[in-house]
Coordinates of C-alpha atoms and ligand atoms in Angstrom, one line a residue:
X1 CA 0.0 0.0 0.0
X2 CA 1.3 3.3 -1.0
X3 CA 2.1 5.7 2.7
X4 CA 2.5 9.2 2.5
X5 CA 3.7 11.7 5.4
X6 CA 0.2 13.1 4.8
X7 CA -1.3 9.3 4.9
X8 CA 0.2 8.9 8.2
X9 CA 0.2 12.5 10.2
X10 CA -2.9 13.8 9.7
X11 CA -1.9 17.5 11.2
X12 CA 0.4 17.3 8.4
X13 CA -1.4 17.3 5.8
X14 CA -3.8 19.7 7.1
X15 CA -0.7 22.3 7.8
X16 CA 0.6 21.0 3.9
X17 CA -3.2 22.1 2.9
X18 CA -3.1 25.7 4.7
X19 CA 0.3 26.5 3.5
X20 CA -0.7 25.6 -0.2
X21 CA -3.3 27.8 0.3
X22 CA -1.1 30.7 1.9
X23 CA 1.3 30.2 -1.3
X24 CA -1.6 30.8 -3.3
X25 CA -3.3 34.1 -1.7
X26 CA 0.6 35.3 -1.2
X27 CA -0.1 35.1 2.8
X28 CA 2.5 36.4 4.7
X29 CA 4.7 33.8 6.9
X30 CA 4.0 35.4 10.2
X31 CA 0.2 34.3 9.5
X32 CA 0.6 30.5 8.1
X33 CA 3.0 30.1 11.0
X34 CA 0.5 30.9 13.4
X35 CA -2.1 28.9 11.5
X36 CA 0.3 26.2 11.4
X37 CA 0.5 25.9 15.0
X38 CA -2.3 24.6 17.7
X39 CA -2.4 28.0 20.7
X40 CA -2.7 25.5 23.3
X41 CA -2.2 22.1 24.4
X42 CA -3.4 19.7 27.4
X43 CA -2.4 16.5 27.8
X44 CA -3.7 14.5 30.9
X45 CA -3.0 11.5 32.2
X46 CA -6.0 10.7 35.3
X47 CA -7.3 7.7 36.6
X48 CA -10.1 5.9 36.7
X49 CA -11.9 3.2 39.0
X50 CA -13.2 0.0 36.4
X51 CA -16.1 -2.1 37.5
X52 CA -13.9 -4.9 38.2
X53 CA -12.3 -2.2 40.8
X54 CA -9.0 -2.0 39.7
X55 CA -7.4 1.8 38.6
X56 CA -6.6 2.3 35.0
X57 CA -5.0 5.5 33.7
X58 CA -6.0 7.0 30.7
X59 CA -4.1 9.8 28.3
X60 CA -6.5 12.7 27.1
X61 CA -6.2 15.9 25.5
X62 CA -8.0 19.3 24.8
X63 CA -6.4 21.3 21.8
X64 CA -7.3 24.7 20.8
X65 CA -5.8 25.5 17.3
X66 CA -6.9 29.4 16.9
X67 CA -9.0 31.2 18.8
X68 CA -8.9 34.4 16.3
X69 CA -12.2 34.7 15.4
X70 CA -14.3 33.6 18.8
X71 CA -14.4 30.9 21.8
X72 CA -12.8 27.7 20.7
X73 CA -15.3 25.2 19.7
X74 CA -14.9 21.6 18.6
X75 CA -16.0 17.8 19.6
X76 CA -14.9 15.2 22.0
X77 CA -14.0 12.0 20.8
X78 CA -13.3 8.4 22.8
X79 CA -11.7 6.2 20.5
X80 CA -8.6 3.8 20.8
X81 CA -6.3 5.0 18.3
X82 CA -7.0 8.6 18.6
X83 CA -3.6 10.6 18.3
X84 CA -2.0 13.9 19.7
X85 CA -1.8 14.5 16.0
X86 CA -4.9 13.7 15.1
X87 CA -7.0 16.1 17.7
X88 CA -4.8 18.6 16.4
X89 CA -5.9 18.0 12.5
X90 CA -9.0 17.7 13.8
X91 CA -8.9 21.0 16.3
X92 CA -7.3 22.9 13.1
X93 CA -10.4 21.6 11.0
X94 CA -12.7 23.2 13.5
X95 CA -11.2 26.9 12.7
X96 CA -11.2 26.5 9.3
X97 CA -15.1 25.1 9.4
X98 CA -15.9 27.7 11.3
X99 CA -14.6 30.4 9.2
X100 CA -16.0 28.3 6.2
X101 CA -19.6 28.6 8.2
X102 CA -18.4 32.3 8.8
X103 CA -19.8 31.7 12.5
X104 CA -18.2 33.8 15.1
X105 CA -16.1 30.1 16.4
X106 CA -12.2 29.8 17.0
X107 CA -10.9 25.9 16.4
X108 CA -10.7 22.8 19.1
X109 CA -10.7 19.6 19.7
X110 CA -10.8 16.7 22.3
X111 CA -10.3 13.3 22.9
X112 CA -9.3 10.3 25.1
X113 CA -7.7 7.3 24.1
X114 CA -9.8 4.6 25.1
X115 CA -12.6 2.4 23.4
X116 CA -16.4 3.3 24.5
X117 CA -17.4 0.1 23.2
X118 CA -15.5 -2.3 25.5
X119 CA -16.7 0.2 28.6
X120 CA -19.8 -0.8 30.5
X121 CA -22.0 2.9 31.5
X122 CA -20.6 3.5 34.8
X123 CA -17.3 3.4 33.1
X124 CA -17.6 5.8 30.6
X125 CA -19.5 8.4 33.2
X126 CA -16.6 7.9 35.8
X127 CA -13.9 8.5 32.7
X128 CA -15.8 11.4 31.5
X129 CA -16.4 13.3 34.8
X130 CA -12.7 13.2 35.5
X131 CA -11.7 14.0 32.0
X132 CA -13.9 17.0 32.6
X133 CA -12.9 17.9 35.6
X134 CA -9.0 17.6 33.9
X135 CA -9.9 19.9 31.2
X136 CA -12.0 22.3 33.1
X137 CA -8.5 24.7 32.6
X138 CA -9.6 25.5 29.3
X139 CA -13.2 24.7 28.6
X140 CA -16.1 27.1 29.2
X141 CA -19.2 28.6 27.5
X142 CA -16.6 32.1 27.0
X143 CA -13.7 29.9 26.4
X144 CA -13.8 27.0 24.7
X145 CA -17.1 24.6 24.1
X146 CA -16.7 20.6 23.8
X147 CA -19.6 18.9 21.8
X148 CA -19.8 15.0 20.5
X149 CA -17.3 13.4 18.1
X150 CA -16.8 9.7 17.2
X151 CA -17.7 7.9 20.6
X152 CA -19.2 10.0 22.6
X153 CA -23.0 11.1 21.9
X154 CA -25.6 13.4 24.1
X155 CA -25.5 11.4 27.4
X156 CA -21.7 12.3 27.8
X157 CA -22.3 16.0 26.8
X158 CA -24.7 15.6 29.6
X159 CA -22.1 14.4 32.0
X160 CA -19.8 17.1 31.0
X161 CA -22.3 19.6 31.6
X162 CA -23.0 18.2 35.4
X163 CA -19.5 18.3 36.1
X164 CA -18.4 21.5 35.2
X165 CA -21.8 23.2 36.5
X166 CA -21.1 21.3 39.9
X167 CA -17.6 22.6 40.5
X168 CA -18.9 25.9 39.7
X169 CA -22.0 26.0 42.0
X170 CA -24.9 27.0 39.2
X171 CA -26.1 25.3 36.1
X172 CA -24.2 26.1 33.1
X173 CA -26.0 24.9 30.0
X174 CA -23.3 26.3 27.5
X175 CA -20.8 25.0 28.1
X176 CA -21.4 22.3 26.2
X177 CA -23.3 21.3 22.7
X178 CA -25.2 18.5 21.6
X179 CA -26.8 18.2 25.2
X180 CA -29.8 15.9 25.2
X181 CA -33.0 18.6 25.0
X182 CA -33.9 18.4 28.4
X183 CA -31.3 20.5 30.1
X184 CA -30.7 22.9 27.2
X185 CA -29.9 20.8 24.1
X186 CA -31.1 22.1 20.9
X187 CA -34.3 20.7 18.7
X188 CA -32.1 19.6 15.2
X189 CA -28.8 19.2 16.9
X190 CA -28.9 15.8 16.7
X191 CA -29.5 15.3 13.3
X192 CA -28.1 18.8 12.1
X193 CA -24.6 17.4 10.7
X194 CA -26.6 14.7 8.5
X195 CA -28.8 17.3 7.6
X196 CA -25.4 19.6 6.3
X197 CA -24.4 16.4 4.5
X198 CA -28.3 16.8 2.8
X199 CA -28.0 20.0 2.1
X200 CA -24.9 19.4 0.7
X201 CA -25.4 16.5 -1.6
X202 CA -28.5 18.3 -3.2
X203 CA -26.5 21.4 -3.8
X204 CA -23.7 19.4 -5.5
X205 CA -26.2 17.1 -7.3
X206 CA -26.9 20.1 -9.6
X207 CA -23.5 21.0 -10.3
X208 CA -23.7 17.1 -12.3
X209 CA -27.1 17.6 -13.8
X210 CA -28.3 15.2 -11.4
X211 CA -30.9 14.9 -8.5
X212 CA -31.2 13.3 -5.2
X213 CA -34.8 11.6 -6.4
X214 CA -33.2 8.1 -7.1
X215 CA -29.6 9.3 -7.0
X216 CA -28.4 6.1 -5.4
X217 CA -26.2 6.2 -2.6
X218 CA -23.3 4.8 -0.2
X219 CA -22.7 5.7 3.2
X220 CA -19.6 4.6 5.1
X221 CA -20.6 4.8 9.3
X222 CA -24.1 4.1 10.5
X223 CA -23.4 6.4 14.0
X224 CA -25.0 10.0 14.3
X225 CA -23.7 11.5 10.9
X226 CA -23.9 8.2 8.9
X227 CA -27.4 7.4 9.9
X228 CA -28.9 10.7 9.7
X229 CA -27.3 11.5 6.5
X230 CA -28.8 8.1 5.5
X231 CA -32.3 8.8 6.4
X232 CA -32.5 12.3 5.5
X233 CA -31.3 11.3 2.1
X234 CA -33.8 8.7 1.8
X235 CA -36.8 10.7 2.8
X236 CA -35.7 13.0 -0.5
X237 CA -36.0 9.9 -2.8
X238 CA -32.2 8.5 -2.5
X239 CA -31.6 5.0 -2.9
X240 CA -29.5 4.0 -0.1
X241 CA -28.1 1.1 -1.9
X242 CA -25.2 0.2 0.8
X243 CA -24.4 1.5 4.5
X244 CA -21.4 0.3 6.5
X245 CA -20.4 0.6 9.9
X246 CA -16.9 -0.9 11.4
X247 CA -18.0 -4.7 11.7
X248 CA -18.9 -4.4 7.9
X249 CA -21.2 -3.3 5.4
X250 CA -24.5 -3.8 3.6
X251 CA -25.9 -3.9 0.6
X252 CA -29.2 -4.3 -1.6
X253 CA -29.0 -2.5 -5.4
X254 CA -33.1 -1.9 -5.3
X255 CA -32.7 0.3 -1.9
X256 CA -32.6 -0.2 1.9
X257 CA -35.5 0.2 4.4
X258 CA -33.7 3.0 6.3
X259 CA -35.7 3.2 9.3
X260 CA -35.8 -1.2 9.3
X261 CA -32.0 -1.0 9.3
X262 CA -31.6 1.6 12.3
X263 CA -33.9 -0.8 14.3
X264 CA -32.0 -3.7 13.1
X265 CA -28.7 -1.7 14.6
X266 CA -30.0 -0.3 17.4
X267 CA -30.9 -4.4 18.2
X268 CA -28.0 -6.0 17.0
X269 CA -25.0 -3.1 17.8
X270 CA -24.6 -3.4 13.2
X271 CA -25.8 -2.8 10.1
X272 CA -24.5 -6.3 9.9
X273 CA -26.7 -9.3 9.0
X274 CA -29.7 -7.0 8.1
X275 CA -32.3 -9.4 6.6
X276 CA -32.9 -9.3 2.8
X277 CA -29.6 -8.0 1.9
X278 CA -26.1 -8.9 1.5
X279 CA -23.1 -8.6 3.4
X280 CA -20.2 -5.9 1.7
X281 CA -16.8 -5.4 2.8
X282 CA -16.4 -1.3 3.8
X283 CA -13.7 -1.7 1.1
X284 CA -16.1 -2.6 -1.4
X285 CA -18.6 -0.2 -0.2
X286 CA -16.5 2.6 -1.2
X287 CA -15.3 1.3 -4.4
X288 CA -19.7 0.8 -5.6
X289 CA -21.3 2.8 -8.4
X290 CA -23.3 4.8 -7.5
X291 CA -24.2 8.4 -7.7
X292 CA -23.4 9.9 -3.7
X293 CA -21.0 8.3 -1.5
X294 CA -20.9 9.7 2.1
X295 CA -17.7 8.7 4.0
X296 CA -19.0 9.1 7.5
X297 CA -16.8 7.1 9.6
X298 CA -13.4 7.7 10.4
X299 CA -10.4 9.5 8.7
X300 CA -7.9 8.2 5.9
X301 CA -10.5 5.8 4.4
X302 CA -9.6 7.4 0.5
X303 CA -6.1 7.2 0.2
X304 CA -3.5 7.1 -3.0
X305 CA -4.3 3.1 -3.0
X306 CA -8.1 3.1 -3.1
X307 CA -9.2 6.3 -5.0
X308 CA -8.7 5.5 -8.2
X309 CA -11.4 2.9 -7.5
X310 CA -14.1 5.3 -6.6
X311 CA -17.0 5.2 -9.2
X312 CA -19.2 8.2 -7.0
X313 CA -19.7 11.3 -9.3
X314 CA -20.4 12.9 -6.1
X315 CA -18.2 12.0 -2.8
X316 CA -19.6 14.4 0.3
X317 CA -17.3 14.2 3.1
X318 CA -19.8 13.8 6.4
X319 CA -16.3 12.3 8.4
X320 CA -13.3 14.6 9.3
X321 CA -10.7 13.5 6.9
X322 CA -11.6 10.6 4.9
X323 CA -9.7 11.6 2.1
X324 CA -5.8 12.0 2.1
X325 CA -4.1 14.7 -0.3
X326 CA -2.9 12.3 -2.4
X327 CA -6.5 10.8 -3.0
X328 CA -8.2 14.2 -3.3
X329 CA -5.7 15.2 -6.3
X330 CA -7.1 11.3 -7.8
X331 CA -10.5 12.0 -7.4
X332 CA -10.4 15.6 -8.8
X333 CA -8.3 14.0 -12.1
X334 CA -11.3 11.7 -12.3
X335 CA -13.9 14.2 -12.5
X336 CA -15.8 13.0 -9.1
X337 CA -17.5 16.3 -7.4
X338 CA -16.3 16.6 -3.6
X339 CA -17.7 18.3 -1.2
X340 CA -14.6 18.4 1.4
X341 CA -15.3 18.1 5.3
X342 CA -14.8 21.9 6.3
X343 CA -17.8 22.4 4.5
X344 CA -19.8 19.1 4.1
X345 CA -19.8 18.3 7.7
X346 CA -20.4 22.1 9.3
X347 CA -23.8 21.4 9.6
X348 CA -22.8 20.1 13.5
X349 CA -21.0 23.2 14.2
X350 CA -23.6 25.7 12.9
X351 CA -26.4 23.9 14.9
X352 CA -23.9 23.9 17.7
X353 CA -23.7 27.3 17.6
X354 CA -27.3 27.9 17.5
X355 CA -28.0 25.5 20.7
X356 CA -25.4 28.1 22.3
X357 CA -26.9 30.8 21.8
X358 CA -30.3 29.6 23.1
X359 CA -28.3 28.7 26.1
X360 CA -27.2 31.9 26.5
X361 CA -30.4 33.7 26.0
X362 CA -32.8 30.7 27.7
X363 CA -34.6 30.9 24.8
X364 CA -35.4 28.3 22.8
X365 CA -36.2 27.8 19.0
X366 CA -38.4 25.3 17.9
X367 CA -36.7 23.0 14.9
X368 CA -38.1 24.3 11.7
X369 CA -36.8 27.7 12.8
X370 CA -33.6 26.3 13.5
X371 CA -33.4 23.8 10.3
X372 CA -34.3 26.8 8.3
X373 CA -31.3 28.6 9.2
X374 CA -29.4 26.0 8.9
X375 CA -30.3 25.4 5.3
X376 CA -29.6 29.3 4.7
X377 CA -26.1 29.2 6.1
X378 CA -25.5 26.1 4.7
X379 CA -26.6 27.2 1.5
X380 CA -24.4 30.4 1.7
X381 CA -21.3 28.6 2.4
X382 CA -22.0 26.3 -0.3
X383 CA -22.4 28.6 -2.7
X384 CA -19.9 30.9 -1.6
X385 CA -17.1 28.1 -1.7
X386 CA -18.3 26.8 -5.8
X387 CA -18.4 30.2 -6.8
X388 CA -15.0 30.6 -6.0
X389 CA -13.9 27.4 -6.9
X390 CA -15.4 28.2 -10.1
X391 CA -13.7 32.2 -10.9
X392 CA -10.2 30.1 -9.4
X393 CA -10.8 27.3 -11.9
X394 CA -10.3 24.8 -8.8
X395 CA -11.5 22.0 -6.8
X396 CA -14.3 22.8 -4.4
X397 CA -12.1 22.0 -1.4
X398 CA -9.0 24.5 -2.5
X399 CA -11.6 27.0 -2.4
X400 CA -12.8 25.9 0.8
X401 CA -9.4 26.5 2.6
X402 CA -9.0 30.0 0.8
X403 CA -12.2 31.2 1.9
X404 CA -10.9 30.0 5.3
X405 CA -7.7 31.4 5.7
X406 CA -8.8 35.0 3.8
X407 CA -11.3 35.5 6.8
X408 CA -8.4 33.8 9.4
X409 CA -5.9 36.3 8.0
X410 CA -7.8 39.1 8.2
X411 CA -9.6 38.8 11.1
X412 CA -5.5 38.4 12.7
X413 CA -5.1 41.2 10.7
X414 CA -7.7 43.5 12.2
X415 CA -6.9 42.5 15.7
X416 CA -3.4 43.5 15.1
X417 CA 0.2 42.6 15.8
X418 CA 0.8 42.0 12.5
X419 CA 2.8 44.0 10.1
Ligands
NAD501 P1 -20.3 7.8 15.8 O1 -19.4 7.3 16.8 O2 -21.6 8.2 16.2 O3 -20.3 6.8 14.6 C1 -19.2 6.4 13.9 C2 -19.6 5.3 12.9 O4 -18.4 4.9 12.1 C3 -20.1 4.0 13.6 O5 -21.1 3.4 12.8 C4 -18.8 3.1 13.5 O6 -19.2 1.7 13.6 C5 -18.2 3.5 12.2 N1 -16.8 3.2 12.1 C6 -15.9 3.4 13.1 N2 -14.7 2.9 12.6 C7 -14.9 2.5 11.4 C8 -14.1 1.9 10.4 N3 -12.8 1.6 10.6 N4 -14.6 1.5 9.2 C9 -16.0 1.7 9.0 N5 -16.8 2.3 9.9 C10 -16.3 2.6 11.1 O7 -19.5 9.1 15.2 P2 -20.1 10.3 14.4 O8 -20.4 11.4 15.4 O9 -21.1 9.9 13.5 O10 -18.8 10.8 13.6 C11 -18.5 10.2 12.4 C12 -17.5 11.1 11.6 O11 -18.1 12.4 11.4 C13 -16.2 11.4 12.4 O12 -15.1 11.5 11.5 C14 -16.5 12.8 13.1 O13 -15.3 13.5 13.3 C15 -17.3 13.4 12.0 N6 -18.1 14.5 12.4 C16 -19.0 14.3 13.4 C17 -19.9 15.4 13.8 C18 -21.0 15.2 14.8 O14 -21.7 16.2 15.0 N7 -21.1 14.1 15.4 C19 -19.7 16.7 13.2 C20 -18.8 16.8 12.2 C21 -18.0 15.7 11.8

C-alpha cells in the first residue's frame, strides 16, 4: 500500500493544505506560522476506578488551534487509536469550518484514548467526569465549548455539563453542545450534521445535472452522521443502496429500508446481517457505483491506493478527513465532485452554535426555525465556496481553505500585531 507523510500525520497534511493555500493568496509567513501551529495544548493522564475495581489510567487531551475569530469550539472524541496528531488536524479543521460557516467560532478539539465500546456505562461516566474535571482549565461557555465526536453522543455532553456546572455551583448549560433537550440541548442538533451532509449533496447534485430523487447512494458509518445523512437522504427519494459501519457493510441494489436497518442496529450493535440483503466489505462499499458516496466514519479511508477505484460522481465528506491529499488530487483527475469536510460536515457546528446561543439567552427555538437557518447558512457557504472554486478554476475543497484562511488572515489582521 502506498504511505505518505500526509497518509500517516494527519496534522500534516492539514498544515501542507493551509500552506498551499497561503502560497496561493501570497499570505504572509507570520500568519501561516500561526495557522500552522495549535495556541494550546493539554495533555492528561487521570485515573479511573473500572467495574472490576481495579485503577486504570487513561491519556487525554484538549487542543485549541486558533481562537482568532471567537471561543474555541470543537468535539470530543473516545476512541482507541485517537492521536495527539490527530485532535490537532481535527482542532485545526474546526477553525477553518468555522470560518468556512463564517460563524463567530475559534478551532478545538478533544479526545481520550480509550474504546467506548468495551466500557460498561458506569465506566464511561466515571472516565468522562474526571476527564472534565481535567480539562475544566480550558473549557467554558466564553472559552472553549466541547460537543460529540466519534464515541461520545448526548448522554456524555450531559455528564460534561454536570460536572463542570457542579464545581462551579450553578447550572451552566453552555458549556457544552449536543446536550440531550432536556437541560438545554437544541431541537435539530442531533441530526443537524446529517442534515449539512443533505443540504450538501443536493447542492452538489446540480453542479452534475443530477438529482437526489433516485440518485443512489453509499454511506460509510451508521453512527450520528452516517445514519442521519442516510435517512434524511432517503426521505428526498435516495436509494440508499449500501451502508457500512466498522464490523462491515451492507448492501441491496433496489434500496434499503432505512428506518428497518436503524432498528435492526439499534438491536443488534450493526448494520450487519440486516435481513434481505447482503453482506459488503467497507472496502467494497467505497469502491460501488453509485451516484453519492458519504464517507461518515473515520479518517484516511480514501487514500492514494483506493481512489482510483471510486466510481461516485459525487463524494460528500460527512467524516473529518476521509480523504488523504494524495486521493483528493485522484478524485479531482477523475472528475468526481467533492464536497470536502470543512464544509460538508459544518452542519454540527452551525447547529452547535445555534443550541449556544439559546443557552445563552434561555430561549429556545423550535426546529423548523432552526433547520431553516441551517439550510440558509449552509446554502451560503456552499455557494460561496463553488463560486470561488469556479472564478479560481479549482476544486471545491482548494476554495474551501482559501475562503478559510482569507477570513483567518484578516480577522489576525484586524486585531493586530501583524505588520
Ligand atoms: P459515531 O461514533 O456516532 O459513529 C461512527 C460510525 O463509524 C459507527 O457506525 C462506527 O461503527 C463507524 N466506524 C468506526 N470505525 C470504522 C471503520 N474503521 N470503518 C468503517 N466504519 C467505522 O461518530 P459520528 O459522530 O457519526 O462521527 C463520524 C465522523 O463524522 C467522524 O469523522 C467525526 O469526526 C465526523 N463529524 C461528526 C460530527 C458530529 O456532529 N457528530 C460533526 C462533524 C464531523
Amino acid at each position: 500500500m502506498t504511505m505518505s507523510t500526509e497518509t500517516t500525520n494527519p496534522f500534516k497534511a492539514v498544515v501542507s493544505q493551509i500552506n498551499a493555500t497561503c502560497d496561493r493568496l501570497n499570505v504572509k509567513d507570520a500568519y501561516r506560522l500561526r495557522l500552522g501551529k495549535c495556541e494550546r495544548e493539554l495533555i492528561v493522564n487521570f485515573p479511573v476506578k473500572m467495574d472490576d475495581g481495579t485503577v486504570k489510567i487513561f491519556t487525554g487531551f484538549r487542543i485549541q488551534h486558533n481562537d482568532t475569530r471567537g471561543p474555541s469550539k470543537g468535539g470530543i472524541r473516545y476512541h482507541p487509536d485517537v492521536t495527539l496528531d490527530e485532535t490537532r488536524a481535527l482542532a485545526a479543521r474546526m477553525t477553518l469550518k468555522a470560518a468556512v460557516a463564517n460563524i463567530p467560532y475559534g478551532g478545538a478539539k478533544g479526545a481520550v484514548i480509550c474504546n467506548p465500546e468495551l466500557m460498561s456505562q458506569t465506566e464511561l461516566e466515571r472516565l468522562t467526569r474526571r476527564y472534565t474535571s481535567e480539562i475544566s482549565l480550558l473549557i467554558g461557555p466564553e472559552s472553549d465549548i466541547p460537543a460529540p465526536d466519534l464515541g461520545t453522543n448526548p448522554q456524555v455532553m450531559a455528564w460534561i455539563m454536570d460536572t463542570y456546572s457542579m464545581a462551579k455551583g450553578y447550572s451552566i448549560p453552555a458549556v457544552v453542545t449536543g446536550k440531550p433537550i432536556d437541560i438545554g440541548g437544541s431541537k435539530g442538533r442531533f441530526e443537524a450534521t446529517g442534515r449539512g451532509c443533505m443540504i450538501s449533496a443536493n447542492l452538489a447534485t446540480k453542479q452534475k445535472h443530477l438529482s437526489l430523487k433516485g440518485a443512489t447512494v453509499a454511506v460509510q458509518g451508521f453512527g450520528n452522521v452516517g445514519s442521519a445523512a442516510a435517512k434524511l437522504l432517503a426521505r428526498e427519494g435516495c436509494r440508499i443502496i449500501a451502508v457500512s459501519d466498522v464490523k462491515g457493510g451492507t448492501y441491496n441494489s433496489k434500496g434499503l429500508d432505512i428506518e428497518a436497518l436503524l432498528n435492526h442496529s439499534k438491536e443488534t450493535g450493526s448494520v450487519v446481517g440486516f435481513k434481505g440483503a447482503e453482506a459488503m466489505t467497507n472496502a467494497e462499499l467505497l469502491a460501488l457505483p453509485c451516484d453519492i458516496l458519504v464517507p461518515a466514519a473515520i479518517g484516511g479511508q480514501i487514500t492514494a491506493a483506493n481512489a482510483a477505484q471510486v466510481k461516485a460522481k459525487i463524494i460528500v465528506e460527512g467524516a473529518n478527513g476521509p480523504t488523504t491529499p494524495e486521493a483528493s488530487k485522484i478524485l479531482c483527475d477523475n472528475g468526481v465532485f467533492v464536497v470536502p469536510d470543512i464544509l460538508a460536515n459544518i452542519g454540527g457546528v452551525i447547529v452547535s452554535y445555534f443550541e449556544w446561543i439559546q443557552n445563552i439567552e434561555s430561549f429556545f427555538w423550535e426546529e423548523e426555525e432552526i433547520n431553516d437557518k441551517l439550510q440558509r447558512l449552509m446554502t451560503n457557504a456552499f455557494t460561496e465556496v463553488l463560486e470561488i472554486s469556479q472564478a479560481e478554476k479549482t476544486d471545491m475543497r482548494t476554495a474551501a481553505y482559501m475562503i478559510a484562511v482569507r477570513r483567518l488572515v484578516s480577522a489576525m489582521s484586524i486585531r493586530g500585531i501583524y505588520p
